[in-house]
CSV table of C-alpha atoms in Angstrom, one decimal:
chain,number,residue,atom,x,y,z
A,1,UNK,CA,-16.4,-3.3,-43.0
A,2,UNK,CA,-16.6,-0.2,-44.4
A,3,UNK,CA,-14.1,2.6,-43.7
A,4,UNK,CA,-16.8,5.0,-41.8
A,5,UNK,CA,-17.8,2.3,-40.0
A,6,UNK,CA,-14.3,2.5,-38.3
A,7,UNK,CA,-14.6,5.6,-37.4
A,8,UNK,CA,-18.5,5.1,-36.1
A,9,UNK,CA,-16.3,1.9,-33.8
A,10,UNK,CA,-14.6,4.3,-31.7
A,11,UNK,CA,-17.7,6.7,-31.3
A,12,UNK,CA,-18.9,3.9,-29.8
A,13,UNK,CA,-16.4,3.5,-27.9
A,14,UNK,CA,-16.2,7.2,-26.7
A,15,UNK,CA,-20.1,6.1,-26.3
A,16,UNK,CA,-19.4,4.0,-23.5
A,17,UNK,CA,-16.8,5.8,-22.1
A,18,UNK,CA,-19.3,8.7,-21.4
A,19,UNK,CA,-16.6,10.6,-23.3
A,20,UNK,CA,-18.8,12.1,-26.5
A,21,UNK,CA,-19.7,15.3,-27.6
A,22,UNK,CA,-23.6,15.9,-28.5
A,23,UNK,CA,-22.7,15.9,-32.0
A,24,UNK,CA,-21.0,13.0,-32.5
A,25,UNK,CA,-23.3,11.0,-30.6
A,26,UNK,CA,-26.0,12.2,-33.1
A,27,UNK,CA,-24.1,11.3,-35.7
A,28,UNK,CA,-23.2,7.6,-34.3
A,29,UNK,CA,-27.2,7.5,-33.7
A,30,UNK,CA,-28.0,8.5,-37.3
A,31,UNK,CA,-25.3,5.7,-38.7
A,32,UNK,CA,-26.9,3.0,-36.3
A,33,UNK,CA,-29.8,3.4,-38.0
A,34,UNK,CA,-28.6,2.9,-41.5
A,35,UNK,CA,-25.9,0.7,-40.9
A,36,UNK,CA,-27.2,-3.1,-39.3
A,37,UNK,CA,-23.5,-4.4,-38.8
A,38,UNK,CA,-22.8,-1.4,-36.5
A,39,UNK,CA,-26.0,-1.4,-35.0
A,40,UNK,CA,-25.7,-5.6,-33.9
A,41,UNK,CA,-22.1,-4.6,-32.6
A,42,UNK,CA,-23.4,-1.4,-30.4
A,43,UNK,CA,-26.0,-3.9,-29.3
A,44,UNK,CA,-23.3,-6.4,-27.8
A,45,UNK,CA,-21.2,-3.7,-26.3
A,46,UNK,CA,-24.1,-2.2,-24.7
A,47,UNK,CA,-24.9,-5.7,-23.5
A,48,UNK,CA,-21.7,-6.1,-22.2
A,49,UNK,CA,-21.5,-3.2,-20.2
A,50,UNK,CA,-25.1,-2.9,-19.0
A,51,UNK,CA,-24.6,-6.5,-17.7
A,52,UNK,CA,-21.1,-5.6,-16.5
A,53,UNK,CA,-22.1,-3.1,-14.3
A,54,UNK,CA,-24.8,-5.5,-12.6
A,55,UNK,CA,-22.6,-8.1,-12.1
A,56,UNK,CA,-22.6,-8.6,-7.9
A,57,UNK,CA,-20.1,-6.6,-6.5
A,58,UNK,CA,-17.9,-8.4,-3.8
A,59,UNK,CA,-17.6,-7.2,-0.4
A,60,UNK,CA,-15.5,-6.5,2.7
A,61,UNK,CA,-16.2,-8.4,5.1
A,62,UNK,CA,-17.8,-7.0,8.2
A,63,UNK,CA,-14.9,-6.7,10.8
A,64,UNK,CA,-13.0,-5.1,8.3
A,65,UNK,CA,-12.6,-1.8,9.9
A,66,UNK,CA,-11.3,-3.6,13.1
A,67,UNK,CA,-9.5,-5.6,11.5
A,68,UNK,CA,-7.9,-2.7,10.0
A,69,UNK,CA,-8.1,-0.5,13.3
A,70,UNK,CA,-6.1,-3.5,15.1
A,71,UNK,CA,-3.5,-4.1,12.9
A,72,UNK,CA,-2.7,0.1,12.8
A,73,UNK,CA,-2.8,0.0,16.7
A,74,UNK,CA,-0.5,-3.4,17.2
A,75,UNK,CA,1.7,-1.6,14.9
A,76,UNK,CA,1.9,1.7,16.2
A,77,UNK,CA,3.0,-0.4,19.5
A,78,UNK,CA,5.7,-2.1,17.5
A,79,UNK,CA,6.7,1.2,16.1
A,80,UNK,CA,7.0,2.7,20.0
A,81,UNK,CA,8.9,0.0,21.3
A,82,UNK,CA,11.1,-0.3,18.4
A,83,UNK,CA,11.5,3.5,19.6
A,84,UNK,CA,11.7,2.7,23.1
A,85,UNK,CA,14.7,-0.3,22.8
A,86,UNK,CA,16.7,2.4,20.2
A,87,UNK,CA,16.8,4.8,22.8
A,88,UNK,CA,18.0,2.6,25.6
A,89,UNK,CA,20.3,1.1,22.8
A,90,UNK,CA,21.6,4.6,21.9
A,91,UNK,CA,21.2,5.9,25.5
A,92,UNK,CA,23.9,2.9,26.5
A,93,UNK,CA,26.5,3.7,23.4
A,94,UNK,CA,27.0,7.6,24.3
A,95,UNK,CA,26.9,6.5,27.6
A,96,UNK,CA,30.1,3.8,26.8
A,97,UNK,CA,31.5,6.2,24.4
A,98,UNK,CA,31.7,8.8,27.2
A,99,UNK,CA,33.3,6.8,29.4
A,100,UNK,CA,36.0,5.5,27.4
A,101,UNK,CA,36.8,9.1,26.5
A,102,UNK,CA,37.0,10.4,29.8
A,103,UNK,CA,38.9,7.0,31.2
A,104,UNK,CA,41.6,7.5,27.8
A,105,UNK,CA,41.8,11.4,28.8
A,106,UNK,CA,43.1,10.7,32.3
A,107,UNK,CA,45.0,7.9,31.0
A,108,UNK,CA,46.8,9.1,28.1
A,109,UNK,CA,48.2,12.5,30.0
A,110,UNK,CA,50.8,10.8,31.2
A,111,UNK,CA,53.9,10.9,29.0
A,112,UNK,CA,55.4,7.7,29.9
A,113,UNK,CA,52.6,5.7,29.7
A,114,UNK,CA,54.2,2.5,29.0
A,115,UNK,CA,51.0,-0.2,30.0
A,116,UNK,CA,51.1,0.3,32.9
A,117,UNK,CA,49.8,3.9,34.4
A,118,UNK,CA,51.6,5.9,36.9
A,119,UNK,CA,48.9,8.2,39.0
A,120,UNK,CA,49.6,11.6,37.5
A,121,UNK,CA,50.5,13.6,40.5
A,122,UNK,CA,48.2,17.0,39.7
A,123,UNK,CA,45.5,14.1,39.7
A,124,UNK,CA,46.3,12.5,42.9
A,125,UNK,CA,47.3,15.5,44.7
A,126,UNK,CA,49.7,13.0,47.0
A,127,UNK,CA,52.8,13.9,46.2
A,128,UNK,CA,55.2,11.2,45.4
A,129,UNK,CA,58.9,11.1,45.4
A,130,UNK,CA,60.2,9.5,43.0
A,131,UNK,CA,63.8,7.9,43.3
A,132,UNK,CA,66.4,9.0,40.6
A,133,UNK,CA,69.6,6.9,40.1
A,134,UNK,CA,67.8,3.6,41.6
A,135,UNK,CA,70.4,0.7,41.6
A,136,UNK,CA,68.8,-1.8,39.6
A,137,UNK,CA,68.1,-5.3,41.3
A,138,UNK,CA,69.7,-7.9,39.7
A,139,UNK,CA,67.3,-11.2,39.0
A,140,UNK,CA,69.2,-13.2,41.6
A,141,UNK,CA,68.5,-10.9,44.2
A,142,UNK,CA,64.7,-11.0,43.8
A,143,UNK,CA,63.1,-12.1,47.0
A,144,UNK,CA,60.0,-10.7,47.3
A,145,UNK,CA,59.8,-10.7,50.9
A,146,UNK,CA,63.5,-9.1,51.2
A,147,UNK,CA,62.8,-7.0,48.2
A,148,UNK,CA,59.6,-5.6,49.6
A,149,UNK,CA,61.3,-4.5,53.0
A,150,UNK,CA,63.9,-2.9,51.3
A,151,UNK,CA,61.7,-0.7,49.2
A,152,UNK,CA,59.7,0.2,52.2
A,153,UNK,CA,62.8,1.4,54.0
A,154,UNK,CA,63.9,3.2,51.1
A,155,UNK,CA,60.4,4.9,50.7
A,156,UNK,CA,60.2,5.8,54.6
A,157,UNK,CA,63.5,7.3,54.2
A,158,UNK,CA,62.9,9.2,51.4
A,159,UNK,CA,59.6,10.2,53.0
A,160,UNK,CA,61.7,11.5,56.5
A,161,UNK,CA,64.2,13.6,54.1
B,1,UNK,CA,-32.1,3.4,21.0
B,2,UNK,CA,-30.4,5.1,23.4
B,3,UNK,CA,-30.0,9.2,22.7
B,4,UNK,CA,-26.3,8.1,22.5
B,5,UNK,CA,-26.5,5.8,19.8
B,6,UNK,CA,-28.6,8.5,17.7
B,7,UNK,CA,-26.0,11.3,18.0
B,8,UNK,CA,-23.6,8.8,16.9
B,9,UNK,CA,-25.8,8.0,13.9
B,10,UNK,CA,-26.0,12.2,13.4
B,11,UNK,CA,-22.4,12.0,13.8
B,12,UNK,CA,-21.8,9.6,11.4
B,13,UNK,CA,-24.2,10.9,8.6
B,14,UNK,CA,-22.7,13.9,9.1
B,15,UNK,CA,-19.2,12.4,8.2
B,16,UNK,CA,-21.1,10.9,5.2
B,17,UNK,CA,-21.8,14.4,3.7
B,18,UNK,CA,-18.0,15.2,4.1
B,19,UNK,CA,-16.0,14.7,0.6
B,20,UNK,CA,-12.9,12.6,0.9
B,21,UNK,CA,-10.8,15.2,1.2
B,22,UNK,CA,-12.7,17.1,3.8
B,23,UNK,CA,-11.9,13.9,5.6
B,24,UNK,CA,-8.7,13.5,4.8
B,25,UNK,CA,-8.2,17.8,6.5
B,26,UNK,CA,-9.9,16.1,9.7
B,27,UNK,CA,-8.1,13.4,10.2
B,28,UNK,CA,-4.8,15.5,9.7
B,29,UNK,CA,-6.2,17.9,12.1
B,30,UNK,CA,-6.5,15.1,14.8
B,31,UNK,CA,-9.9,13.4,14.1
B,32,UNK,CA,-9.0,9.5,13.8
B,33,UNK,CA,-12.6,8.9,12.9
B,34,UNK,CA,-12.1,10.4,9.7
B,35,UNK,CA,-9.8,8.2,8.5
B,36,UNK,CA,-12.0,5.3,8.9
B,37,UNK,CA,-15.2,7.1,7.5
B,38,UNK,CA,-13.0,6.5,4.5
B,39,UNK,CA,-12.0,3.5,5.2
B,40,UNK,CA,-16.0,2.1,5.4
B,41,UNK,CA,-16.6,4.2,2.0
B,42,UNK,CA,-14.0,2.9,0.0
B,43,UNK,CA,-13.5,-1.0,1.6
B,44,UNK,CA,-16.2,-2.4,-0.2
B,45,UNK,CA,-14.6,-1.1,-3.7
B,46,UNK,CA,-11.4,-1.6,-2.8
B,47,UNK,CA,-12.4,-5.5,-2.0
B,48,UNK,CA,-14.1,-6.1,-5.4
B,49,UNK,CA,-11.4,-4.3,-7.5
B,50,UNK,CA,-8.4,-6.2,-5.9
B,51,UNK,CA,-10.6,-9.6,-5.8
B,52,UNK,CA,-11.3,-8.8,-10.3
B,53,UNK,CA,-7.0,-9.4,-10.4
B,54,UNK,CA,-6.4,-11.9,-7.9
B,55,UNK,CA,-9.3,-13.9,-7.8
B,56,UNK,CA,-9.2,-15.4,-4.7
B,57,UNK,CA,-11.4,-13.5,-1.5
B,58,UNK,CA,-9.0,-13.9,1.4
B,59,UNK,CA,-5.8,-12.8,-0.8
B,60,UNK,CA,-8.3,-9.5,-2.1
B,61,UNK,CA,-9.6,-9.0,1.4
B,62,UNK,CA,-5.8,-8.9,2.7
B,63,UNK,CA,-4.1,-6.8,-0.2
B,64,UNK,CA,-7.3,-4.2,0.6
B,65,UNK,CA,-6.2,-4.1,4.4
B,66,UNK,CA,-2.5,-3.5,3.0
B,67,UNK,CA,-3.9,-0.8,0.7
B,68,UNK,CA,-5.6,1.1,3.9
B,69,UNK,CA,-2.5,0.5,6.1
B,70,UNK,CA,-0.4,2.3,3.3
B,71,UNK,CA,-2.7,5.1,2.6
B,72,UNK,CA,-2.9,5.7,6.7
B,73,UNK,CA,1.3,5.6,6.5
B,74,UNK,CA,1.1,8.5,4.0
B,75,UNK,CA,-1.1,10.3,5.4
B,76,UNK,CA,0.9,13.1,7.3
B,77,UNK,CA,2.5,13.6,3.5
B,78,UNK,CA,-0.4,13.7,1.9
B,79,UNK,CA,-0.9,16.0,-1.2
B,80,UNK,CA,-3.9,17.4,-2.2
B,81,UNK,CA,-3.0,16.8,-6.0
B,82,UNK,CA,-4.5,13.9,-6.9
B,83,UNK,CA,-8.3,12.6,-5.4
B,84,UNK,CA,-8.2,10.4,-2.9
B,85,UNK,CA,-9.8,7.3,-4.7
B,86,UNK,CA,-7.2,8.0,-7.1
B,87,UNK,CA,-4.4,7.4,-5.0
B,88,UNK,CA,-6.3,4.4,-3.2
B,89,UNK,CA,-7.0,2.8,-6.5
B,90,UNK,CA,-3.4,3.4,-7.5
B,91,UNK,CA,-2.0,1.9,-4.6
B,92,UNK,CA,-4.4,-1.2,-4.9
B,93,UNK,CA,-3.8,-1.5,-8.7
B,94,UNK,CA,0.1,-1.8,-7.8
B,95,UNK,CA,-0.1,-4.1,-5.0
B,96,UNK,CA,-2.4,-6.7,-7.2
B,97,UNK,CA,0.6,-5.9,-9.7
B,98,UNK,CA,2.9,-6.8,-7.2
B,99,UNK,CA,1.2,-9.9,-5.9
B,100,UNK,CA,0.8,-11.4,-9.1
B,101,UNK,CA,3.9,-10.8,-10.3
B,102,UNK,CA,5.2,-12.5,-7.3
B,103,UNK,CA,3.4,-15.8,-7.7
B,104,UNK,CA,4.5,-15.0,-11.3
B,105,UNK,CA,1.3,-16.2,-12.7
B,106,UNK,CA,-2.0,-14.6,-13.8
B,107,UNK,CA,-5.3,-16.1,-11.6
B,108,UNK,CA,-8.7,-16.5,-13.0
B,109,UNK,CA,-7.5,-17.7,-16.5
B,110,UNK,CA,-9.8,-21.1,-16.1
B,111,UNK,CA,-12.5,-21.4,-18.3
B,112,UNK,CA,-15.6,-22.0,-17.9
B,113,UNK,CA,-18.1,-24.6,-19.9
B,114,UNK,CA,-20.3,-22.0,-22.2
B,115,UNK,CA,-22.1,-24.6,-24.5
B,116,UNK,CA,-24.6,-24.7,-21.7
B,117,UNK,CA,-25.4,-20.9,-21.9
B,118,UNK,CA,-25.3,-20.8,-25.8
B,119,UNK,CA,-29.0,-19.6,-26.5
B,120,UNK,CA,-30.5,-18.2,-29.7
B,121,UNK,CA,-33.9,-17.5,-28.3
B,122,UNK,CA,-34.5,-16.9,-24.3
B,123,UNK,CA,-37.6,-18.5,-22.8
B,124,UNK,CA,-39.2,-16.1,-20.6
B,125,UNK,CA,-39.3,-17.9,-17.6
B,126,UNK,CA,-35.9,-18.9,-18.4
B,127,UNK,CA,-34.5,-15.6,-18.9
B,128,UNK,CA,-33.7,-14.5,-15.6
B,129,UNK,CA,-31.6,-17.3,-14.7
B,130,UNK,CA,-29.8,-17.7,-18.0
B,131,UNK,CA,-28.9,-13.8,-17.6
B,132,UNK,CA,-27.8,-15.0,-14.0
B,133,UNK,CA,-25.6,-17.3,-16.4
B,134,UNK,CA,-24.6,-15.1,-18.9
B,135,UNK,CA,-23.2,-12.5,-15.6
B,136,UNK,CA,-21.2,-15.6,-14.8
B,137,UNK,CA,-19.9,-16.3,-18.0
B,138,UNK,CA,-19.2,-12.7,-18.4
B,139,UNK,CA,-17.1,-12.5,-15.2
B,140,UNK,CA,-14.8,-15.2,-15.9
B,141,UNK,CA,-14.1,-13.3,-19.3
B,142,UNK,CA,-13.3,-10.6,-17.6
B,143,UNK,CA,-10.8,-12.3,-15.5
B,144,UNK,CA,-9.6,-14.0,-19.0
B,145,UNK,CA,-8.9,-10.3,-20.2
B,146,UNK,CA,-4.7,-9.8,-20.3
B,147,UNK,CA,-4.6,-7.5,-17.3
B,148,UNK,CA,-3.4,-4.3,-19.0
B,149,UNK,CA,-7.1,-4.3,-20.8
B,150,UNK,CA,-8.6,-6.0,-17.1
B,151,UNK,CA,-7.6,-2.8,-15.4
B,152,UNK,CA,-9.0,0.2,-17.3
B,153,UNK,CA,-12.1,-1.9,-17.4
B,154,UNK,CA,-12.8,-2.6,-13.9
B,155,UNK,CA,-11.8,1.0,-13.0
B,156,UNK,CA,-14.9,2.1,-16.2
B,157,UNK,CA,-17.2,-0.3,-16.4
B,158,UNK,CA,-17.4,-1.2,-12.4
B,159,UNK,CA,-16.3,1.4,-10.7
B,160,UNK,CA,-17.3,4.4,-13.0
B,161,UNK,CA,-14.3,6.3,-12.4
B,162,UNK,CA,-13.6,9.3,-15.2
B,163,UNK,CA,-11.0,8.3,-18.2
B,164,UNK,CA,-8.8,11.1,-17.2
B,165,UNK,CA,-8.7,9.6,-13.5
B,166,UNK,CA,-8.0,6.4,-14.8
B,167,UNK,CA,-5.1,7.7,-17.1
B,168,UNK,CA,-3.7,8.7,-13.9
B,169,UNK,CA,-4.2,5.7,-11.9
B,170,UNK,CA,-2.4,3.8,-14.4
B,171,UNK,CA,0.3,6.3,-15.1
B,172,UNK,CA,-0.6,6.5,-18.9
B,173,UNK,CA,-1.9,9.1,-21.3
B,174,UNK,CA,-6.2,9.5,-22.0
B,175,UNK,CA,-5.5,7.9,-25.5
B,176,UNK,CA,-3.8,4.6,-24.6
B,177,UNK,CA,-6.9,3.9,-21.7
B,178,UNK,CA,-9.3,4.7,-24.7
B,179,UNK,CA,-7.3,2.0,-26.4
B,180,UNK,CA,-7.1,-0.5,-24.2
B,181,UNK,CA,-10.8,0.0,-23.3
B,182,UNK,CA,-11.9,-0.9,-27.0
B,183,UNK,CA,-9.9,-3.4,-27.1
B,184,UNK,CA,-11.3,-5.2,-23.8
B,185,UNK,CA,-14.8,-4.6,-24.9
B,186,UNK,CA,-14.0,-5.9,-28.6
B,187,UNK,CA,-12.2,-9.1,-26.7
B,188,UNK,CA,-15.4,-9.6,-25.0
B,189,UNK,CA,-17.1,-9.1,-27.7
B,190,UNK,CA,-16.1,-11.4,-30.0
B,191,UNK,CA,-16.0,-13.8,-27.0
B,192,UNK,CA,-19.8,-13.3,-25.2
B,193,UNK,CA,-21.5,-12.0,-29.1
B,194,UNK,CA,-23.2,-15.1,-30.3
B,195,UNK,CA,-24.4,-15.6,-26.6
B,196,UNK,CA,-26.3,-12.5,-26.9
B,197,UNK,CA,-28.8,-13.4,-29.7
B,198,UNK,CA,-28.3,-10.4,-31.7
C-alpha cells in the first residue's frame, strides 16, 4: 500500500461518516480514479454500509406502550403504598416515642423513685400523710390479715388527727 | 370514523410535529401523553439497537421497557443539555453493558455457514435473494464485531446519529469513535470482501 493511500483510507472513512469537507472529498474522488486498490476497497465499504442500512430493522412489539404504561402505573401504586405503610409506620414510632416520654416525665419526678412509684402528691392532689418514725415489722409478725388491720387503723388515725 | 377518533388523529399528528424536547417541556408541564408520543417514536429504535447486543428479542424488548421506565424516573431532573435520543441511547447502550456483563458472556458470536453465499458472479434472477443472503451474513458479522467497534456502528450506520452525538453516548472523544468506526468497517471488510465480487 502506498503511503497516500493511507491517508485516502481515512477519507474514506470520514466519507462514510458524513464527516468530510468538499475538498477532501474531491480529492478522495480524484485518487479513486487513479488508484484501483482504493477504489475495490471504497467499493466494499460502500457495500457494507449501503447494505447495512437496509438490513430489516427489528421492532417493538405492538402492546409496547401498554406494556410500558402498566408497569409505570403498578409502580407508581407500589411507590404510594410503600408511602402509605411508612407513614402509619412513622405515625406509630412518634406516637410510642411520645408516650414513653411523657409516662418517664411523670415517672422520674419523684426523687425516691426506687421501682416502685409513689403518686407524687402535686399530681394526685390527695394529700397523703405520710408516717415518719414507722416501727418496722419484724418478719415473724407478718400476717397479712393482722397486718392489714393494723395499717388501716393507723391510717384512719392519722387521717382523724 | 367517529369525529372523536379524527381529533385524536389531529391530536396526535400534531404531537408528531413536536421535537423531543418540546415533548419532554409538556410532559413536565403535566401532559402524560407526551411522554409516550416519545415513547412510540423512539421504541422501535430502542428495540433494534438493544436486540444488535443482546441478540435475543424478548431480553431487547425487556431492557427497552427498562430504558423507558428509567428515562420516565428522570424526568422531573431532566436537563436540557444533552438531546433526548442521546440520553435514551446512553441509557440503553449501558443497560446492554450491564446485561451482558452480567451473564458474563458476549451473544451473537455463532457463525454462520458462508460457503453457500460465496459468489463471484450473481445471476440475475438470483441476485435478490443472494443479497437477502449476503444481509444475513452481514448481520451475524456485525454481531461477531467486539462490542466496543459494535456500538459506534449501530449508533452510524443504523441509526444515523451524528459522530459528535455518538462521542457523547459513549463517553469518549470524536477521534476514538472515528477509530473504532474504521476499524469495524475494515473488520467487515476483510470478513464480507470476497463475497462482494469486486
Amino acid at each position: 500500500m502506498k503511503d497516500e493511500c493511507i491517508f485516502y483510507k481515512k477519507l474514506m472513512n470520514d466519507y462514510l461518516n458524513v464527516d468530510i469537507s468538499k475538498i477532501e472529498e474531491i480529492a478522495l474522488m480524484e485518487h479513486i480514479d487513479l488508484c484501483l486498490s482504493c477504489r475495490r476497497d471504497f467499493e466494499k465499504l460502500r457495500k457494507i454500509s449501503t447494505l447495512t442500512k437496509e438490513i430489516e430493522t427489528i421492532k417493538a412489539p405492538e402492546n409496547f406502550t401498554d406494556l410500558l404504561k402498566n408497569e409505570i402505573n403498578s409502580t407508581q401504586k407500589k411507590g404510594s403504598k410503600f408511602m402509605e405503610i411508612f407513614l402509619v409506620i412513622a405515625a406509630s414510632i412518634v406516637l410510642f416515642v411520645m408516650g414513653f416520654a411523657i409516662s418517664s416525665t411523670y415517672l422520674v419526678k419523684n426523687e425516691n423513685f426506687n421501682g416502685t412509684p409513689e403518686i407524687s402528691e402535686k399530681r394526685s392532689n390527695i394529700e397523703i400523710p405520710v408516717k415518719k418514725n414507722i416501727k418496722p415489722i419484724k418478719p415473724e409478725e407478718i400476717n397479712i390479715k393482722n397486718n392489714y388491720r393494723k395499717w388501716e387503723k393507723v391510717y384512719l388515725e392519722e387521717v382523724s388527727h | 370514523m367517529k369525529p372523536l377518533n379524527k381529533l385524536k388523529l389531529k391530536e396526535l399528528k400534531i404531537q408528531d410535529n413536536f421535537t423531543d424536547n418540546d415533548l419532554v417541556l409538556k410532559y413536565l408541564n403535566g401532559d402524560e401523553d407526551s411522554f409516550y408520543t416519545l415513547v412510540n417514536r423512539y421504541k422501535d429504535k430502542i428495540v433494534n439497537y438493544i436486540y444488535r447486543f443482546v441478540n435475543n428479542y424478548e431480553i431487547a424488548v425487556e431492557l427497552s421497557q427498562e430504558t423507558f421506565m428509567r428515562i420516565y424516573k428522570y424526568m422531573p431532573d431532566y436537563k436540557f443539555d444533552y438531546k433526548f435520543s442521546t440520553l435514551i441511547y446512553k441509557i440503553a447502550s449501558n443497560l446492554s453493558i450491564d446485561y451482558l456483563r452480567k451473564e458474563g458472556k458476549f451473544i451473537g458470536t455463532e457463525m454462520v455457514d458462508i460457503q453457500s453465499l460465496k459468489m463471484k458472479s450473481i445471476a440475475s434472477p438470483e441476485e435478490k435473494l443472494l443479497m437477502e443472503e449476503l444481509k444475513k451474513k452481514l448481520e451475524s458479522e456485525i454481531m461477531n464485531l467486539p462490542i466496543i467497534y459494535r456500538q459506534p456502528f449501530i449508533l452510524k450506520e443504523m441509526e444515523n446519529l451524528e459522530i459528535s452525538q455518538i462521542a457523547k453516548i459513549l463517553g469518549c472523544k470524536k477521534g476514538t469513535v472515528k477509530s473504532r468506526l474504521f476499524r469495524a468497517r475494515n473488520i467487515l471488510k476483510e470478513k464480507l470482501g470476497p463475497y462482494f465480487g469486486v
